[in-house]
Amino acid sequence: MRIQLRYIGLIFSVLSSIFIVGCDTASPPPAYELNYTDGIMGTSFSIKATKLPVKVTAAELKLQLKTILDNLNSQLSTYEPESELSKFNQSSITTWQSVSSQLMIVVQEAQRISLLTKGAFDISVAPLVNLWGFGSESMSFTAPALESIQAIQQNIGYQHLHIDPTLLQIQKDIPELSLDLSSIAKGYAVDQVALALEAAGVQDYLVEVGGEIRVKGLNNQGSKWNIAIEKPTANQRILQKVLPISDIAVATSGDYRNFFEVDGIRYSHTINPLTGQTIKHNLVSVTVLNPTAMTADALATGFMVLGFEQALLLAEQEQIAALFILKTSTGFVEKPTSMWLNFIQEKL
Ligand code: ADP
Ligand code: MG
């Protein structure tokens, strides 16, 4: 049995599927007044502000943003055994438990997307993510036995998670329920940083955490932010297209960066909670544009699970700007939703 590992969690996210591209100009553009890159949540982040308000220093802002990101890490990460989320996962208490407002916001949005996607998106997929070797526990690099999948599926289902946003309490009605916020927490972190920048008076910024992006205003060349969508190929990093955008968030999900292969079969890190299997279809990448990065992040994963036909129906029905990339015998084919076309036309 040949096992081939391509990219795994921690290293993977540095190679995110959307990234920023520069422009060739005769004279170099002015440096960003804030240019902050580091690591968080088992991934990397990049924060750029074209200009800072007079009384705001980059050093102060960095400290403030680092505190925000560290707090989110200690609340939402499954890679931190002591995080608020990890403690909830480890507990087998089936009565109501108090949570932070941050955890509540993310879980509430996750549950909304689960309903919308009829369970294709489901944060209670955590035990399956671990069984398949894509979680915080060590990677197995083999497809699990059908019996193991079936046994674990009994412990999965967003219907087993109840939330009370007013009282800031959540409840699992089966002791084994465990949550994985990897497909939504990065987006939320982007939004929180963006809001903090706005509160500090920053008008022109780009925030990226693990490939999820939110932009506002203009870049250091006085134009919109150029965000590149990658061609969905595993071995090379080639541009599919460049989006000049502003005042919006963008998230891409794909099956071509984080996966392992056994005997020529690719097992992606996105799992269909209803079958317990990793996704297998011709939809290889989904990009979603949305005012918040949290929603874009979750929707992109939900659409990947649904597959092209169902995802397109839902995206049109909900008026979501999405670009689907399909793998066909003649190459990659782009399928935009009506809202995507509207947005791209309006904003260019
Ligand atoms: P991508 O950029 O491909 O969307 P993300 O890191 O944003 O990658 O989301 C993928 C992660 O989400 C997986 O590694 C796993 O932890 C989790 N996940 C997998 N399947 C699902 C699902 N059906 N619903 C919600 N989360 C999922
Ligand atoms: Mg995502």
JSON list of C-alpha atoms in Angstrom, two decimals, residues 14 18 63 77 133 136 153 166 209 211 224 227 231 293 299 318 320 345:
[
{"chain": "A", "resi": 14, "resn": "VAL", "atom": "CA", "xyz": [0.91, 28.89, 5.08]},
{"chain": "A", "resi": 18, "resn": "ILE", "atom": "CA", "xyz": [-5.96, 32.62, -1.82]},
{"chain": "A", "resi": 63, "resn": "LEU", "atom": "CA", "xyz": [0.13, 44.40, 20.77]},
{"chain": "A", "resi": 77, "resn": "SER", "atom": "CA", "xyz": [-8.72, 26.18, 19.14]},
{"chain": "A", "resi": 133, "resn": "GLY", "atom": "CA", "xyz": [-6.30, 11.88, 10.77]},
{"chain": "A", "resi": 136, "resn": "SER", "atom": "CA", "xyz": [-5.28, 17.80, 16.43]},
{"chain": "A", "resi": 153, "resn": "GLN", "atom": "CA", "xyz": [-21.22, 8.58, 13.32]},
{"chain": "A", "resi": 166, "resn": "THR", "atom": "CA", "xyz": [-29.25, 35.18, 25.58]},
{"chain": "A", "resi": 209, "resn": "VAL", "atom": "CA", "xyz": [-5.70, 34.37, 8.79]},
{"chain": "A", "resi": 211, "resn": "GLY", "atom": "CA", "xyz": [-6.09, 32.06, 3.83]},
{"chain": "A", "resi": 224, "resn": "LYS", "atom": "CA", "xyz": [-8.12, 47.88, -4.67]},
{"chain": "A", "resi": 227, "resn": "ILE", "atom": "CA", "xyz": [-6.48, 38.84, -4.19]},
{"chain": "A", "resi": 231, "resn": "LYS", "atom": "CA", "xyz": [-5.56, 27.05, -9.69]},
{"chain": "A", "resi": 293, "resn": "ALA", "atom": "CA", "xyz": [-15.12, 36.37, 6.80]},
{"chain": "A", "resi": 299, "resn": "LEU", "atom": "CA", "xyz": [-20.10, 28.62, 3.56]},
{"chain": "A", "resi": 318, "resn": "GLU", "atom": "CA", "xyz": [-29.56, 32.66, -0.79]},
{"chain": "A", "resi": 320, "resn": "ILE", "atom": "CA", "xyz": [-24.48, 34.33, -2.27]},
{"chain": "A", "resi": 345, "resn": "GLN", "atom": "CA", "xyz": [-19.09, 43.86, -12.42]}
]
